[in-house]
CSV table of C-alpha atoms and ligand atoms in Angstrom, one decimal:
chain,number,residue,atom,x,y,z
E,1,MET,CA,-7.1,-19.2,15.0
E,2,ASN,CA,-8.7,-20.2,10.9
E,3,LYS,CA,-9.4,-16.9,10.1
E,4,VAL,CA,-7.5,-14.2,8.1
E,5,LEU,CA,-8.4,-10.5,8.8
E,6,LEU,CA,-7.4,-8.2,6.0
E,7,TYR,CA,-7.5,-4.2,6.7
E,8,CYS,CA,-8.8,-2.1,4.0
E,9,ARG,CA,-10.0,1.4,2.9
E,10,PRO,CA,-13.8,1.6,3.9
E,11,GLY,CA,-15.7,0.8,0.3
E,12,PHE,CA,-13.3,-1.5,-1.2
E,13,GLU,CA,-14.1,-4.6,0.8
E,14,LYS,CA,-15.3,-6.5,-2.2
E,15,GLU,CA,-12.3,-5.7,-4.3
E,16,CYS,CA,-10.1,-6.5,-1.1
E,17,ALA,CA,-12.3,-10.4,-0.6
E,18,ALA,CA,-11.9,-11.3,-4.1
E,19,GLU,CA,-8.1,-10.7,-4.1
E,20,ILE,CA,-7.8,-13.0,-1.1
E,21,SER,CA,-10.0,-15.2,-2.5
E,22,ALA,CA,-8.2,-15.4,-6.0
E,23,LYS,CA,-4.6,-15.1,-4.3
E,24,ALA,CA,-5.3,-18.1,-1.6
E,25,ALA,CA,-6.9,-20.2,-4.2
E,26,GLU,CA,-3.3,-19.9,-6.3
E,27,ARG,CA,-1.5,-21.4,-2.9
E,28,GLU,CA,-4.3,-24.2,-2.6
E,29,VAL,CA,-5.8,-22.5,0.5
E,30,TYR,CA,-9.7,-22.3,0.1
E,31,GLY,CA,-12.2,-20.9,2.4
E,32,PHE,CA,-14.8,-18.0,1.7
E,33,PRO,CA,-14.7,-14.1,2.4
E,34,ARG,CA,-17.1,-12.3,4.8
E,35,VAL,CA,-17.9,-8.9,3.8
E,36,LYS,CA,-19.6,-6.2,5.4
E,37,ASP,CA,-19.6,-3.0,3.3
E,38,ASP,CA,-18.0,0.1,4.4
E,39,SER,CA,-16.9,-1.8,7.4
E,40,GLY,CA,-13.2,-1.1,6.7
E,41,TYR,CA,-12.0,-4.8,6.9
E,42,VAL,CA,-12.6,-8.5,5.7
E,43,LEU,CA,-12.7,-11.7,7.0
E,44,PHE,CA,-11.2,-14.9,5.1
E,45,GLU,CA,-12.4,-18.0,6.6
E,46,CYS,CA,-10.5,-20.8,5.6
E,47,TYR,CA,-11.6,-24.4,6.1
E,48,GLN,CA,-8.9,-25.8,7.1
E,49,PHE,CA,-7.8,-24.9,10.8
E,50,GLU,CA,-3.6,-24.4,9.7
E,51,ASP,CA,-4.3,-22.8,6.6
E,52,ALA,CA,-5.1,-19.0,8.3
E,53,GLU,CA,-1.2,-19.5,9.5
E,54,ARG,CA,-0.2,-20.7,6.2
E,55,LEU,CA,-1.4,-17.9,4.2
E,56,VAL,CA,0.2,-15.3,6.4
E,57,ARG,CA,3.2,-16.8,6.1
E,58,GLU,CA,3.2,-17.5,2.4
E,59,LEU,CA,1.5,-15.1,0.9
E,60,PRO,CA,3.6,-12.2,0.1
E,61,PHE,CA,2.1,-9.2,1.8
E,62,ASP,CA,3.5,-7.1,-1.3
E,63,ASP,CA,1.6,-8.4,-3.4
E,64,LEU,CA,-1.8,-7.2,-1.9
E,65,ILE,CA,-3.4,-4.3,-3.8
E,66,PHE,CA,-6.3,-3.6,-1.2
E,67,ALA,CA,-5.5,-5.3,1.6
E,68,ARG,CA,-3.7,-2.3,4.3
E,69,GLN,CA,-2.6,-5.4,7.0
E,70,MET,CA,-3.0,-8.9,7.3
E,71,LEU,CA,-3.1,-11.4,10.2
E,72,VAL,CA,-4.3,-14.3,11.9
E,73,VAL,CA,-7.3,-14.2,14.1
E,74,GLY,CA,-10.0,-16.2,16.1
E,75,GLU,CA,-13.8,-16.3,16.9
E,76,LEU,CA,-15.1,-12.6,17.7
E,77,LEU,CA,-14.8,-12.1,21.1
E,78,ARG,CA,-18.3,-10.1,21.8
E,79,ASP,CA,-19.4,-8.5,25.5
E,80,LEU,CA,-16.5,-8.0,26.9
E,81,PRO,CA,-17.3,-7.7,30.6
E,82,GLN,CA,-16.7,-3.6,31.2
E,83,GLU,CA,-15.0,-4.7,34.9
E,84,ASP,CA,-12.2,-7.0,32.9
E,85,ARG,CA,-12.0,-7.5,29.4
E,86,ILE,CA,-8.3,-8.6,29.5
E,87,THR,CA,-9.1,-11.9,30.7
E,88,PRO,CA,-11.4,-13.1,27.6
E,89,ILE,CA,-8.3,-11.6,25.4
E,90,VAL,CA,-5.2,-12.9,27.0
E,91,GLY,CA,-7.4,-16.4,27.3
E,92,MET,CA,-7.5,-16.4,23.2
E,93,LEU,CA,-3.5,-15.6,23.2
E,94,THR,CA,-3.1,-18.5,25.3
E,95,GLY,CA,-0.9,-21.3,23.5
E,96,VAL,CA,-1.0,-19.2,20.0
E,97,VAL,CA,1.5,-16.4,20.9
E,98,GLU,CA,4.2,-16.8,22.7
E,99,LYS,CA,7.2,-13.7,23.0
E,100,GLY,CA,5.6,-11.1,20.8
E,101,GLY,CA,7.4,-8.4,20.3
E,102,GLU,CA,4.6,-5.5,20.2
E,103,LEU,CA,1.0,-4.7,20.8
E,104,ARG,CA,-1.4,-2.8,18.9
E,105,VAL,CA,-5.0,-2.2,19.7
E,106,GLU,CA,-6.6,-1.0,16.8
E,107,VAL,CA,-9.9,0.0,14.8
E,108,PRO,CA,-11.3,0.0,11.1
E,109,ASP,CA,-10.7,3.0,9.5
E,110,THR,CA,-14.3,4.5,9.7
E,111,ASN,CA,-15.6,7.5,11.4
E,112,GLU,CA,-17.8,5.4,13.5
E,113,ALA,CA,-14.7,3.4,14.9
E,114,LYS,CA,-13.0,6.8,15.1
E,115,GLU,CA,-14.8,7.3,18.3
E,116,LEU,CA,-13.3,4.0,19.7
E,117,THR,CA,-9.3,5.1,19.2
E,118,LYS,CA,-9.2,7.1,22.8
E,119,PHE,CA,-10.4,3.9,24.5
E,120,CYS,CA,-8.0,2.1,22.6
E,121,ARG,CA,-5.1,3.9,23.5
E,122,LYS,CA,-5.9,3.8,27.4
E,123,PHE,CA,-6.2,0.0,27.1
E,124,THR,CA,-3.1,-0.5,25.6
E,125,VAL,CA,-1.2,-0.4,28.8
E,126,PRO,CA,-2.7,-2.2,31.1
E,127,LEU,CA,-3.5,-4.6,28.6
E,128,ARG,CA,0.2,-4.8,27.5
E,129,SER,CA,1.2,-5.6,31.0
E,130,ALA,CA,-1.1,-8.1,31.4
E,131,LEU,CA,0.3,-10.0,27.9
E,132,ARG,CA,3.7,-9.4,29.3
E,133,GLU,CA,3.1,-11.0,32.7
E,134,SER,CA,1.7,-14.0,30.7
E,135,LYS,CA,4.7,-14.5,28.6
E,136,ILE,CA,2.5,-13.6,25.7
E,137,LEU,CA,4.5,-10.4,24.8
E,138,LEU,CA,7.9,-9.9,25.9
E,139,ASN,CA,9.2,-7.4,28.3
E,140,TYR,CA,10.6,-5.3,25.5
E,141,GLU,CA,9.6,-4.2,21.9
E,142,SER,CA,11.1,-6.4,19.4
E,143,PRO,CA,10.6,-6.3,15.6
E,144,LYS,CA,11.4,-9.7,14.8
E,145,ARG,CA,8.6,-11.1,16.7
E,146,PRO,CA,4.7,-11.6,16.1
E,147,VAL,CA,2.7,-8.5,16.7
E,148,VAL,CA,-0.4,-9.1,18.4
E,149,HIS,CA,-3.3,-6.8,17.6
E,150,VAL,CA,-6.7,-6.4,19.0
E,151,PHE,CA,-9.1,-4.9,16.7
E,152,PHE,CA,-12.1,-3.5,18.3
E,153,ILE,CA,-15.1,-3.0,15.8
E,154,ALA,CA,-17.4,-2.1,18.2
E,155,PRO,CA,-17.7,-1.2,21.9
E,156,GLY,CA,-16.5,-4.2,23.7
E,157,THR,CA,-16.5,-6.1,20.4
E,158,CYS,CA,-13.1,-7.1,19.2
E,159,TYR,CA,-10.7,-9.8,17.3
E,160,VAL,CA,-7.5,-11.1,18.6
E,161,GLY,CA,-4.7,-12.4,16.6
E,162,TYR,CA,-1.3,-11.5,15.4
E,163,SER,CA,0.9,-10.8,12.3
E,164,LEU,CA,4.1,-11.7,11.2
E,165,PRO,CA,6.4,-8.8,11.0
E,166,GLU,CA,8.6,-9.5,8.1
E,167,ASN,CA,5.5,-9.9,5.9
E,168,SER,CA,2.9,-7.3,7.0
E,169,SER,CA,2.7,-3.7,7.4
E,170,SER,CA,4.8,-2.1,10.2
E,171,PHE,CA,2.2,0.6,10.6
E,172,TYR,CA,-0.6,1.2,13.4
E,173,MET,CA,-3.7,0.4,11.5
E,174,GLY,CA,-1.9,-0.6,8.6
E,175,ILE,CA,-1.5,3.5,7.3
E,176,PRO,CA,1.5,5.3,7.8
E,177,ARG,CA,1.2,8.8,9.3
E,178,LEU,CA,2.5,11.3,7.0
E,179,LYS,CA,2.9,15.3,7.6
E,180,PHE,CA,1.5,17.6,4.9
E,181,PRO,CA,4.1,19.9,4.1
E,182,SER,CA,2.6,23.3,4.4
E,183,ASP,CA,4.2,25.2,1.2
E,184,ALA,CA,3.5,22.0,-0.8
E,185,PRO,CA,0.7,23.2,-3.7
E,186,SER,CA,-1.8,20.5,-3.2
E,187,ARG,CA,-2.6,17.4,-0.7
E,188,SER,CA,-1.9,14.9,-3.3
E,189,THR,CA,1.9,15.6,-2.6
E,190,LEU,CA,1.3,13.3,0.3
E,191,LYS,CA,0.4,10.3,-2.3
E,192,LEU,CA,3.6,10.1,-3.9
E,193,GLU,CA,5.5,10.8,-0.6
E,194,GLU,CA,3.4,7.7,0.7
E,195,ALA,CA,4.4,5.5,-2.7
E,196,PHE,CA,8.3,6.2,-1.7
E,197,HIS,CA,7.9,4.7,1.8
E,198,VAL,CA,5.4,2.0,0.3
E,199,PHE,CA,7.6,0.9,-3.1
E,200,ILE,CA,11.0,1.8,-1.9
E,201,PRO,CA,13.1,0.7,1.1
E,202,ALA,CA,14.4,3.7,3.1
E,203,ASP,CA,17.9,2.3,2.8
E,204,GLU,CA,18.1,2.8,-1.4
E,205,TRP,CA,16.2,6.3,-1.1
E,206,ASP,CA,20.0,7.8,-1.5
E,207,GLU,CA,20.8,5.6,-4.9
E,208,ARG,CA,17.4,5.4,-6.4
E,209,LEU,CA,15.7,9.0,-5.2
E,210,ALA,CA,19.1,10.7,-5.4
E,211,SER,CA,20.2,14.6,-6.0
E,212,GLY,CA,20.7,15.7,-9.6
E,213,MET,CA,18.4,12.7,-10.9
E,214,TYR,CA,16.0,13.8,-13.5
E,215,ALA,CA,12.7,13.4,-13.7
E,216,VAL,CA,9.3,13.5,-15.8
E,217,ASP,CA,6.1,14.6,-14.2
E,218,LEU,CA,2.6,13.7,-16.6
E,219,GLY,CA,-0.1,15.8,-15.5
E,220,ALA,CA,1.7,17.6,-12.8
E,221,CYS,CA,-0.5,20.8,-11.8
E,222,PRO,CA,-0.9,22.6,-9.5
E,223,GLY,CA,3.0,20.6,-8.4
E,224,GLY,CA,1.9,18.2,-5.5
E,225,TRP,CA,4.3,15.4,-6.9
E,226,THR,CA,6.6,17.5,-8.9
E,227,TYR,CA,7.1,19.4,-5.3
E,228,GLN,CA,8.0,15.9,-3.7
E,229,LEU,CA,10.4,15.3,-6.6
E,230,VAL,CA,11.7,19.0,-6.2
E,231,GLN,CA,12.4,18.0,-2.5
E,232,ARG,CA,14.7,15.0,-3.2
E,233,SER,CA,16.9,18.0,-5.5
E,234,MET,CA,16.2,16.6,-8.6
E,235,MET,CA,15.2,18.0,-11.9
E,236,VAL,CA,11.5,17.9,-13.5
E,237,TYR,CA,9.8,18.4,-16.6
E,238,ALA,CA,6.2,19.1,-15.4
E,239,VAL,CA,3.5,18.4,-18.2
E,240,ASP,CA,0.2,19.9,-17.9
E,241,ASN,CA,-1.6,22.7,-19.8
E,242,GLY,CA,-2.8,24.2,-16.1
E,243,PRO,CA,-0.4,26.5,-14.0
E,244,MET,CA,2.3,25.3,-11.8
E,245,ALA,CA,2.7,26.7,-8.1
E,246,PRO,CA,5.0,29.8,-8.7
E,247,SER,CA,7.2,28.5,-5.6
E,248,LEU,CA,8.2,25.4,-7.6
E,249,MET,CA,8.9,27.1,-10.9
E,250,GLU,CA,10.8,29.8,-8.4
E,251,THR,CA,13.4,26.3,-7.6
E,252,GLY,CA,15.3,26.9,-11.2
E,253,GLN,CA,14.3,22.7,-10.9
E,254,VAL,CA,11.4,22.5,-12.7
E,255,MET,CA,11.0,22.8,-16.6
E,256,HIS,CA,6.9,23.7,-17.4
E,257,GLU,CA,6.1,21.5,-20.8
E,258,ARG,CA,2.6,23.0,-21.7
E,259,VAL,CA,1.8,19.8,-24.0
E,260,ASP,CA,-0.2,16.7,-23.9
E,261,GLY,CA,1.0,13.9,-21.3
E,262,PHE,CA,0.4,11.0,-24.5
E,263,LYS,CA,2.4,13.2,-27.0
E,264,PHE,CA,5.0,14.2,-24.6
E,265,ARG,CA,8.4,12.6,-25.5
E,266,PRO,CA,11.8,12.5,-23.0
E,267,PRO,CA,14.0,15.5,-24.0
E,268,ARG,CA,17.0,13.5,-23.0
E,269,THR,CA,18.2,10.2,-22.4
E,270,ASN,CA,19.0,9.9,-18.8
E,271,ILE,CA,15.3,10.3,-17.2
E,272,SER,CA,15.2,8.2,-13.7
E,273,TRP,CA,11.7,8.6,-12.7
E,274,LEU,CA,8.2,8.8,-14.7
E,275,VAL,CA,5.2,9.9,-12.5
E,276,CYS,CA,1.7,10.3,-14.1
E,277,ASP,CA,-1.6,11.5,-12.3
E,278,MET,CA,-3.3,12.2,-14.9
E,279,VAL,CA,-6.9,11.4,-14.9
E,280,GLU,CA,-7.3,9.4,-17.7
E,281,LYS,CA,-9.0,5.7,-18.7
E,282,PRO,CA,-6.6,3.1,-16.6
E,283,VAL,CA,-5.9,1.4,-19.7
E,284,ARG,CA,-4.9,4.5,-21.9
E,285,VAL,CA,-2.7,5.5,-18.8
E,286,ALA,CA,-1.1,1.6,-18.6
E,287,ASN,CA,-0.4,1.9,-22.1
E,288,LEU,CA,1.5,4.9,-22.2
E,289,MET,CA,3.6,3.6,-18.9
E,290,THR,CA,4.9,0.4,-20.4
E,291,ASP,CA,5.7,2.3,-23.5
E,292,TRP,CA,8.1,4.4,-21.7
E,293,LEU,CA,9.5,1.2,-19.8
E,294,VAL,CA,9.6,-0.8,-23.3
E,295,ASN,CA,11.6,2.1,-24.8
E,296,GLY,CA,13.8,2.5,-22.0
E,297,TRP,CA,13.0,6.2,-21.6
E,298,CYS,CA,12.5,5.8,-17.6
E,299,ARG,CA,14.4,3.4,-15.3
E,300,GLU,CA,11.4,3.3,-12.5
E,301,ALA,CA,8.0,4.6,-12.8
E,302,ILE,CA,5.1,5.5,-10.4
E,303,PHE,CA,1.5,6.2,-11.5
E,304,ASN,CA,-2.2,6.3,-10.7
E,305,LEU,CA,-5.0,4.0,-12.3
E,306,LYS,CA,-8.3,5.8,-11.4
E,307,LEU,CA,-11.1,3.5,-10.6
E,308,PRO,CA,-14.6,5.1,-11.0
E,309,MET,CA,-15.9,1.8,-12.8
E,310,LYS,CA,-18.0,-1.2,-11.1
E,311,LYS,CA,-15.8,-3.6,-11.8
E,312,ARG,CA,-12.5,-2.4,-10.0
E,313,TYR,CA,-10.2,-5.1,-9.2
E,314,GLU,CA,-11.0,-6.6,-12.4
E,315,GLU,CA,-9.7,-3.5,-13.8
E,316,VAL,CA,-6.4,-3.4,-12.0
E,317,THR,CA,-5.8,-7.2,-12.7
E,318,GLN,CA,-6.4,-6.9,-16.5
E,319,ASN,CA,-4.2,-3.6,-16.8
E,320,LEU,CA,-1.7,-5.1,-14.6
E,321,ALA,CA,-1.6,-8.4,-17.1
E,322,MET,CA,-1.5,-6.4,-19.8
E,323,ILE,CA,1.8,-4.9,-18.3
E,324,GLU,CA,3.4,-7.5,-17.4
E,325,GLU,CA,2.7,-9.4,-20.9
E,326,ARG,CA,4.1,-6.1,-22.9
E,327,LEU,CA,7.0,-5.7,-20.6
E,328,SER,CA,7.8,-9.6,-21.1
E,329,GLU,CA,7.3,-9.9,-25.1
E,330,ASN,CA,9.9,-6.6,-25.4
E,331,GLY,CA,12.5,-8.7,-23.1
E,332,ILE,CA,12.4,-6.6,-19.9
E,333,ASN,CA,12.7,-7.5,-16.9
E,334,ALA,CA,10.8,-5.5,-14.4
E,335,GLN,CA,9.1,-5.3,-10.6
E,336,ILE,CA,6.0,-4.4,-10.9
E,337,ARG,CA,4.0,-3.7,-7.3
E,338,ALA,CA,0.4,-1.9,-6.8
E,339,ARG,CA,-1.1,-0.7,-4.0
E,340,GLN,CA,-4.0,1.5,-2.7
E,341,LEU,CA,-2.6,3.6,-0.6
E,342,TYR,CA,-4.0,5.5,2.3
E,343,HIS,CA,-4.1,8.8,0.3
E,344,ASP,CA,-5.5,7.0,-2.6
E,345,ARG,CA,-8.9,7.5,-2.8
E,346,GLU,CA,-11.0,5.8,-6.1
E,347,GLU,CA,-7.9,4.9,-7.7
E,348,VAL,CA,-4.7,2.6,-6.9
E,349,THR,CA,-0.5,3.4,-7.3
E,350,VAL,CA,1.6,0.9,-8.9
E,351,HIS,CA,5.4,1.7,-9.0
E,352,ILE,CA,7.4,-0.5,-11.9
E,353,ARG,CA,11.0,-0.9,-11.9
E,354,ARG,CA,12.9,-2.0,-14.7
E,355,ILE,CA,15.8,-4.3,-13.7
E,356,TRP,CA,17.1,-5.3,-17.0
E,357,ALA,CA,16.0,-5.5,-21.0
E,358,ALA,CA,17.5,-8.5,-23.5
E,359,VAL,CA,19.2,-7.1,-25.9
E,360,GLY,CA,20.5,-9.0,-28.7
E,361,GLY,CA,20.3,-12.0,-26.9
E,362,ARG,CA,22.3,-10.5,-23.8
E,363,ARG,CA,21.4,-8.4,-20.6
E,364,ASP,CA,21.4,-4.8,-20.8
E,365,GLU,CA,21.7,-3.8,-16.9
E,366,ARG,CA,20.4,-0.7,-15.9
R,1,SAM,C1,-4.8,15.1,-10.5
R,1,SAM,S1,-4.4,16.2,-11.3
R,1,SAM,C2,-2.8,16.1,-11.3
R,1,SAM,C3,-2.3,16.8,-9.6
R,1,SAM,C4,-0.7,16.6,-9.5
R,1,SAM,N1,-0.3,15.4,-8.9
R,1,SAM,C5,-0.6,17.1,-7.7
R,1,SAM,O1,0.0,16.4,-6.9
R,1,SAM,O2,-0.8,18.3,-7.6
R,1,SAM,C6,-4.5,15.8,-13.0
R,1,SAM,C7,-3.9,16.6,-13.5
R,1,SAM,O3,-3.6,16.2,-14.9
R,1,SAM,C8,-3.9,17.0,-16.4
R,1,SAM,N2,-4.0,16.2,-17.4
R,1,SAM,C9,-5.3,15.4,-17.8
R,1,SAM,N3,-4.6,14.8,-18.7
R,1,SAM,C10,-3.9,15.4,-19.3
R,1,SAM,C11,-2.9,15.2,-20.3
R,1,SAM,N4,-3.9,14.4,-21.2
R,1,SAM,N5,-1.8,15.8,-20.6
R,1,SAM,C12,-1.2,16.5,-19.4
R,1,SAM,N6,-2.0,16.3,-18.6
R,1,SAM,C13,-3.2,16.2,-18.2
R,1,SAM,C14,-4.7,18.5,-15.7
R,1,SAM,O4,-4.4,19.2,-16.3
R,1,SAM,C15,-4.9,18.1,-14.0
R,1,SAM,O5,-3.9,19.0,-13.7
C-alpha cells in the first residue's frame, strides 16, 4: 500500500494537501496529493511503496492541522459485487494487517456520503466476522493494535487500509461526538469543549482545568466558551461589549468586563487560562496571544484564527511561525498545537502551553 489517506473538513482539501506535501517532504518522503474539491479527504500517493507506512509512523498526527484522520490505503476498490463485497476487502488486507484491534467502516463528512452511513453500520457486522476468521482482526477489540478502516466514497466503492492507534485519531471518522448542553448560551460552546478533548489528555484535566482557577475569555458574548470554563468551576473574566447570558452571570463565577479585548489587561497575577474567539485578523489575535504568554499573564491559551481569506494554509503557518519565533526570542519554551476542529468552520483552533521561561540564565518553571 503506497497511499496515505487523510480525512478533512469538506472545502479544506487544498490546505490538507499542501500540509501533507510539505510535512512529508521535510521527512524526505516524496509523492503527490490527489485532491477532489469538497470531497472531505485527500490522498497522498508516495513514490516509494514503503513510504506510506513510514509516513504514518513518523509524522506525528498531532502536528497536522487540517487532517482529522491519517491512514495507509491501497488502490481504490470499485464495483464491489452486491452479492459479495467482503471477499475483495479481505483480499486487500491479507498479508498487510494481522491481528488488528478494531474495524471502522466510514465515509467522508459530506452530505452525499451521509446517505451511506446506514449501510456502513449494517455492513460492519458481517465484515468484522470475516476479518476475524481470516485473522486480520483479533477476536476481541484491542486499543493497542492497528485499526482497520474501510472508507466508502460511493456505493460499492471504497478505500481499504489501516491506521496506527498511537498516531491517529481514536474517534470514528476522526470526529469526537459531543452533545450540545441544552443550557449553554451558544453552539460555539462545543468548539472549546472539543479543544479540551483534543489538546489536553483526559488524565490531566483535573490538574490543568481545575476548579477555582482564573480564566479570561476575550470576545466572550453570549458566553458559550465561558460556559465551559464555568462548568469546570473556574472564575472567568468575560471581556466583550455585548450582552452575556444572564444564566452565566447568576453563577457568581463571571465578571463581565465591557472593554476592548486588545486593551484588557489581567487584573490579577494568577490567571491560568486565556481563551479568545474574537472575530479579527489572525495576525492581530496571534500577536495578542503571544503578548500574554511572553508577559506571563497566563499559563495556557486556546484561541481561534479566523480564515476568510484565500491562502488559508499560508496564513496559518505564517502566524504559527511568528508566534514560535517571538516566544523563542523571549526565552519561553512552549508547546504549540493547531487543529481545525470538527466544530470549527472557516477557522483553526490553536493551543499554547507555557512550559518554562528563561529568567537571567535560569529556568523559571511554571
Ligand atoms: C464569535 S463571537 C464569540 C462567541 C463566544 N465564544 C461564545 O461561545 O458564545 C465573537 C465576539 O467577539 C466580540 N469582539 C469582537 N472584537 C472584540 C474586541 N476587540 N474586544 C472585545 N470583544 C470583541 C464580539 O462582540 C462577539 O461577541
